[in-house]
XYZ file of C-alpha atoms in Angstrom:
596
model
C -28.823 70.946 42.947
C -25.838 72.438 41.106
C -22.445 70.857 41.462
C -20.032 72.090 44.147
C -17.345 73.839 42.103
C -15.088 74.562 45.112
C -14.069 70.856 45.173
C -13.010 70.726 41.524
C -9.378 69.702 41.138
C -9.056 68.069 44.561
C -7.144 64.792 44.567
C -9.187 62.123 46.348
C -9.224 58.414 47.092
C -12.678 56.843 46.891
C -13.593 53.548 48.566
C -16.646 51.787 47.134
C -19.046 49.548 49.031
C -17.620 46.471 47.279
C -14.112 47.276 48.651
C -12.567 48.736 45.493
C -10.270 51.782 45.774
C -10.168 54.502 43.117
C -7.850 57.542 42.991
C -8.363 60.604 40.832
C -9.120 64.294 40.697
C -12.589 65.701 41.033
C -13.928 67.077 37.770
C -17.484 67.468 38.966
C -19.238 66.974 42.314
C -23.015 66.786 42.654
C -25.496 65.216 45.022
C -25.777 62.274 42.628
C -22.084 61.439 42.568
C -18.553 62.359 41.485
C -16.871 62.645 38.114
C -13.143 61.903 38.375
C -10.347 62.360 35.834
C -6.785 61.004 35.725
C -8.220 57.914 37.413
C -6.123 55.064 38.821
C -7.755 51.823 39.966
C -6.528 49.528 42.724
C -5.855 46.724 40.226
C -3.397 48.896 38.278
C -5.772 50.083 35.567
C -6.174 53.702 34.511
C -8.826 55.786 32.836
C -9.192 59.351 31.661
C -12.570 59.770 33.330
C -14.801 57.745 35.635
C -18.178 58.409 37.251
C -19.008 57.187 40.760
C -22.592 57.226 41.989
C -23.201 58.401 45.528
C -25.087 55.178 46.282
C -21.859 53.198 45.750
C -19.643 55.420 47.940
C -18.421 54.093 51.256
C -15.557 56.448 52.159
C -13.633 59.373 50.640
C -10.199 60.753 51.534
C -8.696 64.033 50.268
C -5.141 63.443 49.020
C -4.316 66.897 47.605
C -5.802 70.352 47.366
C -6.644 71.881 44.006
C -3.776 73.872 42.476
C -6.032 76.741 41.414
C -6.947 77.348 45.056
C -3.524 78.956 45.711
C -3.763 80.785 42.422
C -7.111 82.215 43.465
C -5.568 83.487 46.697
C -2.816 85.205 44.711
C -5.367 86.689 42.357
C -7.353 87.972 45.293
C -4.224 89.618 46.731
C -3.344 91.106 43.332
C -6.865 92.420 42.988
C -6.693 94.071 46.365
C -3.341 95.680 45.422
C -4.829 96.839 42.137
C -7.751 98.332 43.974
C -5.363 100.164 46.270
C -3.397 101.546 43.322
C -6.594 102.566 41.636
C -7.707 104.323 44.779
C -4.418 106.191 44.932
C -4.776 107.142 41.291
C -8.286 108.291 41.819
C -7.260 110.357 44.826
C -4.451 112.060 42.904
C -6.811 112.607 40.000
C -9.253 114.264 42.286
C -6.615 116.744 43.265
C -5.762 117.341 39.607
C -9.357 117.848 38.584
C -9.918 114.523 36.703
C -12.261 112.961 39.168
C -14.915 111.649 36.835
C -12.652 109.936 34.295
C -10.501 108.238 36.925
C -13.554 106.885 38.729
C -14.820 105.332 35.502
C -11.461 103.664 34.879
C -11.415 102.339 38.431
C -14.907 100.890 38.011
C -13.915 99.176 34.759
C -10.867 97.637 36.378
C -12.914 96.351 39.298
C -15.490 94.799 36.935
C -12.761 93.081 34.893
C -11.044 91.763 38.003
C -14.330 90.557 39.444
C -15.212 88.827 36.150
C -11.790 87.167 35.994
C -12.008 86.050 39.610
C -15.420 84.549 39.036
C -14.108 82.773 35.976
C -11.130 81.312 37.846
C -12.993 80.421 41.016
C -15.691 78.573 39.104
C -15.059 75.075 37.742
C -14.613 74.261 34.078
C -18.182 72.986 33.923
C -19.720 76.099 35.526
C -20.908 77.681 32.301
C -23.733 79.656 33.836
C -21.454 82.636 34.684
C -19.490 82.608 31.402
C -19.239 85.832 29.400
C -20.571 85.215 25.906
C -18.432 88.017 24.518
C -15.224 86.459 25.832
C -16.222 83.081 24.425
C -16.696 84.595 20.983
C -13.210 86.085 21.115
C -11.635 82.666 21.789
C -10.257 80.512 18.987
C -12.324 77.572 17.660
C -11.705 74.157 19.118
C -9.188 72.232 17.015
C -10.884 68.870 16.500
C -8.375 67.586 13.963
C -5.444 68.543 16.122
C -6.826 66.615 19.063
C -7.579 63.620 16.859
C -4.006 63.649 15.584
C -2.826 63.313 19.179
C -4.392 59.810 19.254
C -2.166 57.443 17.305
C -4.492 54.559 16.568
C -1.876 52.365 14.886
C 0.492 52.543 17.835
C -2.298 51.793 20.298
C -3.448 48.699 18.423
C 0.140 47.582 17.900
C 0.663 47.800 21.650
C -2.519 45.803 22.351
C -1.453 43.158 19.861
C 1.969 42.921 21.475
C 0.426 42.436 24.921
C -2.074 39.830 23.635
C -0.900 36.345 24.680
C -3.976 34.389 23.512
C -3.389 31.773 20.841
C -5.357 32.842 17.727
C -6.457 29.245 17.177
C -8.283 29.323 20.529
C -10.481 32.282 19.607
C -14.120 31.790 18.682
C -13.614 33.384 15.280
C -11.034 30.715 14.457
C -13.407 27.872 15.345
C -16.354 29.299 13.413
C -14.704 28.778 10.031
C -15.083 26.208 7.323
C -12.347 23.609 6.918
C -11.471 24.125 10.563
C -9.952 20.650 10.819
C -7.289 21.406 8.228
C -6.755 25.139 8.753
C -7.139 26.731 12.167
C -6.284 30.185 13.332
C -6.715 33.585 11.777
C -3.234 33.374 10.200
C -3.893 30.066 8.423
C -3.563 30.033 4.628
C -7.222 29.166 4.124
C -8.471 32.031 6.289
C -6.175 34.509 4.587
C -6.592 33.421 0.979
C -10.143 32.118 0.766
C -12.776 34.776 1.382
C -15.501 32.111 1.331
C -13.937 30.360 4.311
C -16.272 32.181 6.726
C -19.801 30.910 7.353
C -22.683 32.705 5.698
C -25.504 34.091 7.813
C -27.781 31.164 6.885
C -25.211 28.422 7.561
C -24.946 26.395 10.759
C -21.712 26.674 12.766
C -22.310 23.133 14.117
C -22.891 20.971 11.023
C -25.605 18.324 11.287
C -26.714 19.444 14.750
C -29.436 16.798 14.728
C -26.910 14.071 14.043
C -26.263 12.877 17.591
C -26.887 9.601 19.397
C -30.670 10.026 19.726
C -31.475 7.639 16.876
C -29.039 5.062 18.274
C -30.857 4.726 21.604
C -32.710 1.415 21.534
C -35.309 -0.006 23.881
C -35.670 -3.471 22.364
C -34.159 -6.560 23.896
C -31.773 -7.727 21.175
C -29.798 -10.227 23.266
C -30.019 -12.107 26.521
C -29.870 -9.976 29.657
C -30.077 -6.852 27.532
C -31.343 -4.878 30.516
C -28.725 -6.193 32.941
C -26.321 -3.385 32.105
C -28.936 -0.807 33.036
C -30.242 -2.363 36.250
C -30.598 0.080 39.109
C -28.287 -0.810 41.965
C -31.168 -0.285 44.394
C -33.501 -2.724 42.615
C -32.518 -5.867 44.520
C -35.958 -6.743 45.805
C -37.649 -10.077 45.308
C -39.167 -10.671 41.875
C -41.941 -12.961 43.062
C -44.095 -10.022 44.192
C -47.575 -10.053 42.698
C -48.164 -7.220 40.257
C -51.409 -5.342 40.600
C -53.633 -5.193 37.556
C -53.513 -1.843 35.741
C -57.302 -1.628 35.834
C -57.211 -1.502 39.652
C -54.539 1.056 40.435
C -53.853 1.598 44.153
C -55.761 4.352 45.859
C -54.227 6.461 48.610
C -54.777 4.859 52.003
C -55.927 8.141 53.495
C -59.018 8.261 51.241
C -59.887 4.636 50.419
C -61.690 2.686 53.146
C -61.762 -0.524 51.113
C -58.003 -0.498 50.737
C -57.529 -0.088 54.486
C -59.967 -2.843 55.441
C -58.490 -5.173 52.813
C -55.031 -4.646 54.282
C -56.341 -5.309 57.768
C -57.979 -8.594 56.719
C -54.814 -9.768 54.988
C -52.781 -9.026 58.074
C -55.176 -11.003 60.263
C -54.735 -14.129 58.122
C -50.959 -14.349 58.569
C -49.079 -16.869 60.747
C -49.634 -16.966 64.496
C -45.976 -16.147 65.095
C -46.524 -12.681 63.613
C -49.514 -11.768 65.780
C -47.611 -9.029 67.554
C -46.703 -7.317 64.299
C -50.251 -7.782 63.025
C -51.549 -6.063 66.120
C -49.330 -3.030 65.544
C -50.164 -2.881 61.831
C -53.884 -3.165 62.459
C -53.641 -0.431 65.075
C -51.934 1.835 62.570
C -54.542 1.057 59.910
C -57.422 1.730 62.302
C -55.793 5.006 63.287
C -55.582 6.050 59.647
C -59.178 4.930 59.124
C -60.313 7.105 62.038
C -58.482 10.126 60.604
C -60.068 9.500 57.221
C -63.587 9.297 58.671
C -63.081 12.602 60.490
C -61.897 14.207 57.284
C -64.887 12.877 55.388
C -67.228 14.175 58.100
C -65.849 17.698 57.818
C -66.320 17.612 54.012
C -69.703 15.947 53.703
C -70.431 14.406 50.307
C -74.192 14.791 50.713
C -74.242 18.539 50.198
C -71.707 21.224 49.412
C -73.625 24.071 51.042
C -72.813 23.043 54.620
C -69.058 23.501 54.162
C -67.578 26.921 54.761
C -64.242 25.900 53.255
C -64.914 26.112 49.538
C -61.878 27.701 47.831
C -62.035 28.680 44.193
C -59.813 30.048 41.428
C -60.710 32.874 39.051
C -60.963 32.512 35.282
C -58.918 35.475 33.951
C -60.987 35.644 30.754
C -64.498 36.052 32.172
C -63.635 36.668 35.877
C -65.850 33.740 36.921
C -65.081 31.396 39.796
C -63.627 27.940 39.100
C -64.458 25.411 41.872
C -61.778 23.162 43.361
C -62.190 19.430 44.062
C -61.147 16.842 46.606
C -59.440 13.578 45.544
C -62.642 11.666 46.405
C -64.681 13.897 44.072
C -62.276 13.283 41.177
C -62.543 9.528 41.665
C -66.335 9.822 41.796
C -66.321 11.715 38.462
C -64.292 8.934 36.866
C -66.576 6.201 38.247
C -69.785 7.889 37.098
C -68.372 8.599 33.625
C -67.509 4.932 33.187
C -70.548 3.276 34.812
C -73.308 5.667 33.722
C -71.968 7.183 30.477
C -69.714 4.268 29.384
C -66.723 6.600 29.000
C -63.766 4.548 30.142
C -60.606 6.016 31.567
C -58.102 4.029 29.525
C -59.843 4.489 26.159
C -61.266 8.003 26.440
C -60.273 10.067 29.476
C -56.526 9.375 29.266
C -56.407 10.063 25.526
C -58.397 13.300 25.789
C -56.118 14.540 28.550
C -52.964 13.563 26.648
C -54.102 15.173 23.390
C -55.146 18.519 24.906
C -52.166 18.769 27.265
C -49.827 18.011 24.345
C -51.193 21.116 22.570
C -50.387 23.202 25.624
C -46.845 21.812 25.951
C -46.163 22.342 22.239
C -47.035 26.009 22.629
C -44.707 26.286 25.632
C -41.867 24.749 23.596
C -42.117 27.261 20.747
C -45.226 26.390 18.766
C -45.351 26.665 14.990
C -42.302 28.915 14.700
C -39.998 26.275 16.184
C -41.571 22.831 15.886
C -41.086 22.408 12.137
C -39.183 19.896 10.046
C -37.218 22.759 8.454
C -35.598 23.698 11.769
C -31.935 22.695 11.511
C -31.512 22.699 15.301
C -32.116 19.507 17.291
C -35.632 19.004 18.580
C -36.471 20.122 22.139
C -35.991 17.401 24.742
C -38.665 16.447 27.301
C -37.960 14.015 30.160
C -40.948 12.191 31.673
C -40.681 10.558 35.107
C -43.626 8.199 35.565
C -44.922 5.478 37.823
C -45.816 2.074 36.464
C -48.852 1.516 38.695
C -51.046 4.613 39.065
C -53.289 6.902 37.026
C -50.744 9.673 36.493
C -48.204 7.212 35.082
C -50.711 5.904 32.551
C -51.624 9.457 31.511
C -47.973 10.463 31.245
C -47.180 7.555 28.917
C -50.072 8.496 26.637
C -48.992 12.149 26.726
C -45.414 11.167 25.860
C -46.674 9.278 22.792
C -48.641 12.306 21.561
C -45.605 14.555 21.995
C -43.133 12.398 20.061
C -45.358 10.932 17.359
C -44.750 13.854 14.946
C -40.945 13.620 15.373
C -40.736 17.305 16.383
C -40.115 16.708 20.110
C -37.708 14.262 21.721
C -39.237 12.410 24.673
C -37.210 10.323 27.113
C -39.046 8.354 29.848
C -37.887 6.881 33.159
C -40.199 4.619 35.196
C -40.144 4.110 38.950
C -39.476 0.395 38.423
C -37.016 -1.352 36.116
C -37.855 -2.352 32.572
C -37.183 -5.952 33.494
C -39.983 -5.855 36.087
C -42.359 -4.312 33.550
C -41.625 -7.037 30.997
C -42.184 -9.800 33.521
C -45.177 -8.460 35.470
C -47.099 -5.923 33.407
C -47.812 -6.994 29.840
C -50.360 -4.227 29.283
C -47.873 -1.509 30.230
C -45.178 -3.232 28.171
C -47.455 -3.066 25.114
C -48.044 0.672 25.666
C -44.295 1.261 25.983
C -43.704 -0.605 22.709
C -46.188 1.719 20.974
C -44.426 4.723 22.516
C -40.991 3.601 21.305
C -42.323 2.848 17.811
C -43.556 6.453 17.661
C -40.024 7.700 18.360
C -39.800 7.818 22.147
C -36.933 6.453 24.238
C -36.850 4.774 27.653
C -34.050 4.867 30.237
C -33.946 2.302 32.999
C -32.740 4.597 35.799
C -31.207 8.002 36.525
C -27.686 6.713 35.912
C -28.553 5.640 32.380
C -30.524 8.868 31.879
C -27.439 10.960 32.666
C -25.348 8.841 30.317
C -27.803 9.395 27.457
C -28.071 13.147 28.087
C -24.293 13.550 27.849
C -24.362 12.348 24.236
C -27.195 14.589 22.967
C -26.986 18.044 21.391
C -30.331 19.171 22.832
C -30.513 20.071 26.547
C -33.542 19.289 28.695
C -36.226 21.970 28.396
C -39.108 20.370 30.294
C -39.478 17.693 32.978
C -42.900 16.077 33.460
C -43.405 14.686 36.967
C -45.899 11.803 36.988
C -44.439 9.634 39.737
C -47.323 10.082 42.182
C -50.570 11.700 41.049
C -53.566 12.393 43.270
C -54.680 8.776 43.802
C -51.715 7.469 45.812
C -48.725 8.444 47.936
C -45.090 7.653 47.243
C -44.839 5.845 50.559
C -47.173 3.189 49.097
C -44.443 2.074 46.647
C -42.399 -0.020 49.068
C -40.284 -1.758 46.425
C -39.296 1.398 44.528
C -38.781 4.020 47.230
C -34.989 4.223 46.842
C -35.256 4.714 43.109
C -37.988 7.340 43.520
C -35.787 9.247 45.983
C -32.991 9.304 43.385
C -35.412 10.540 40.716
C -36.768 13.371 42.873
C -33.267 14.444 43.957
C -32.180 14.541 40.318
C -35.206 16.717 39.486
C -34.437 19.205 42.241
C -30.764 19.442 41.260
C -31.588 19.853 37.567
C -34.089 22.677 37.980
C -31.795 24.429 40.471
C -28.688 24.557 38.258
C -30.282 24.692 34.793
C -32.935 26.694 33.004
C -35.396 23.804 32.994
C -39.160 23.996 33.508
C -40.968 21.280 35.419
C -44.655 20.433 35.446
C -46.477 17.843 37.537
C -49.578 15.873 36.663
C -52.284 16.551 39.279
C -49.879 17.190 42.202
C -46.102 17.452 42.791
C -44.543 14.191 43.954
C -43.962 13.871 47.676
C -47.083 15.738 48.870
C -50.431 14.479 50.124
C -53.233 15.241 47.673
C -55.755 15.794 50.443
C -53.817 18.203 52.649
C -50.998 19.495 50.437
C -48.413 18.650 53.105
C -45.200 16.748 52.449
C -45.580 13.091 53.400
C -42.439 11.538 51.877
C -38.744 11.666 52.728
C -38.032 13.937 49.736
C -40.326 16.066 47.589
C -40.275 18.504 44.696
C -38.810 21.841 45.757
C -40.611 23.764 43.009
C -42.882 23.182 40.035
C -43.717 25.657 37.272
C -47.031 24.163 36.159
C -49.570 21.594 37.324
C -51.625 19.753 34.694
C -55.032 18.852 36.122
C -55.821 15.534 34.430
C -59.474 15.466 35.562
C -60.112 19.120 34.641
C -60.555 20.463 38.175
C -57.789 21.685 40.524
C -57.340 20.112 43.941
C -58.317 21.964 47.116
C -54.879 21.137 48.530
C -53.274 23.639 46.125
C -54.276 26.355 48.588
C -51.615 25.001 50.978
C -48.915 24.699 48.295
C -48.470 28.302 47.160
C -44.810 28.313 48.203
C -44.079 25.257 46.024
C -45.901 26.311 42.870
C -43.785 28.884 41.046
C -45.190 32.363 40.404
C -42.296 33.514 38.180
C -43.645 32.367 34.841
C -42.987 34.656 31.906
C -45.728 36.473 29.960
C -48.044 36.288 32.992
C -48.886 32.639 32.279
C -50.907 30.710 34.812
C -49.435 27.910 36.896
C -52.593 25.767 37.264
C -53.555 24.290 33.871
C -57.040 22.805 33.549
C -57.121 20.107 30.863
C -60.287 18.921 29.103
C -60.373 15.150 29.670
C -63.771 14.550 28.044
C -66.029 14.211 31.097
C -69.574 15.384 30.101
C -71.259 18.128 32.093
C -74.205 15.855 32.875
C -71.936 13.646 34.973
C -71.945 16.370 37.640
C -75.735 16.168 37.935
C -75.543 12.571 39.149
C -74.372 13.561 42.637
C -75.250 16.562 44.794
C -71.618 16.887 45.832
C -70.626 17.435 42.189
C -73.285 19.954 41.179
C -70.954 22.912 41.773
C -68.945 21.787 38.729
C -71.983 21.849 36.422
C -72.463 24.875 34.174
C -68.973 26.311 34.704
C -67.428 27.789 31.551
C -63.990 26.247 31.124
C -63.167 25.156 27.558
C -64.930 27.362 25.049
C -62.289 27.378 22.280
C -59.251 25.461 23.591
C -58.757 22.160 25.346
C -56.878 23.799 28.217
C -57.258 26.818 30.495
C -54.457 28.563 32.416
C -55.229 29.826 35.925
C -53.036 31.561 38.495
C -52.961 30.310 42.047
């Protein structure tokens, strides 16, 4: 559609959808928008020209009519008078015998008038009706003369006079050498020394790696060294028995032995607490009944009777990847240890940590970034782990693999205090000592974590959530629930207000591994990746699509299968595991990315 030339020159006031008001004269009007000149904005600013798209228009008011409209009316009246005079001349010429010549003159005058009227009635941009001959007769455009009308020195002098910013506060003044002694663009050093500016290969922040990271210590150098870092919520009794790391708690919803053991313990308490025992036993039996129903619907004797068998697709070969229940993952671990003598602590955890560390290193920049020659501080990873479940043990091993080459900074926070770990869990304390000797750091709680982060030059780039895992629920940690709530809330706030990625080991904290439903007071709002520590994804992921992010860059998957070293022949030991046998997963790498 051509522009509407009859509106050119009209003074208008345009109101945009965002409430801004703009005044100007129409230079061009099309279906796509308006081009205004001599523009005045509602905030006092001006501009020679401004384009307004029709999609942004809300209202338009005409303030003045174009001046050439009256001139066109006069021209039309003059043309009609000229035509009358020409007619009179032609009539008199007819009587004098010069009919033919007068008619020709009259036709020429009418053509000229019509051409001039068309030229005046059309806008400046309507070049389709221009006469090429008239354009050739016009003088050339004086570029130099128009450039001379713009006095650049006066304009910049006016801008400088209106500038009220202190030169020492500008970025260019800070990014100079010897900034402590000479600041500002008018300083003697900046004016006399041409080498005062930084070269393209020099760092603006000198010694960027020289922050407080190396000063963070985890060793107990004096009495009550951990007292300053005690969590205010950790005021529980210290005489609680600590469970051996070899027998981590299993979620009550899937472990019959754990339920019956709890029921027996409750029955052996004092007679005065019989009423409470009755209620507790009733609750345990109710959970046991729910568990038995769930096990009946997913029979472990054969996988062919179940219609609910979700799978994921391998993007490389388009083959189906089966999904597992928490019970099946525990059965894989038991068979690997009892039948194949592949222990979890010595083999499975280390294989998972090694292969998942390769994946995380690629996500943090790979070879191009993780080098000793990089003058920037190393990327920072924060690991939130439990002290008494499988995911916590795997996370600690993973943290050691990440920091042992001194190319990644790893900072860990446990769900219990370091004082409790020293007193009750010697095995975990030994693993933490190895981690710190490799270069890792440990914070006692979120308060100390925030204090440490404020002194570092490297922001958090990745948070690893290992507070729960698939083998337990957060509600099982009675003594640490307040601290876990603080840790989860900090995670949610951090990923909401910062460009931080978060990945969970096996399952996001706060959700049941069997159903995928939230079963804790607080839970992770979003996770970017899930690292499957026993290779296979959980069936419950099908109910967690809204939690697992789908906005990863480069079309990366959000379910990461990790090779933990379980042999294929393990799956032949049970009929319920045969669907995992013969599935191509790790042909060249120790991890495989899938999209949920």
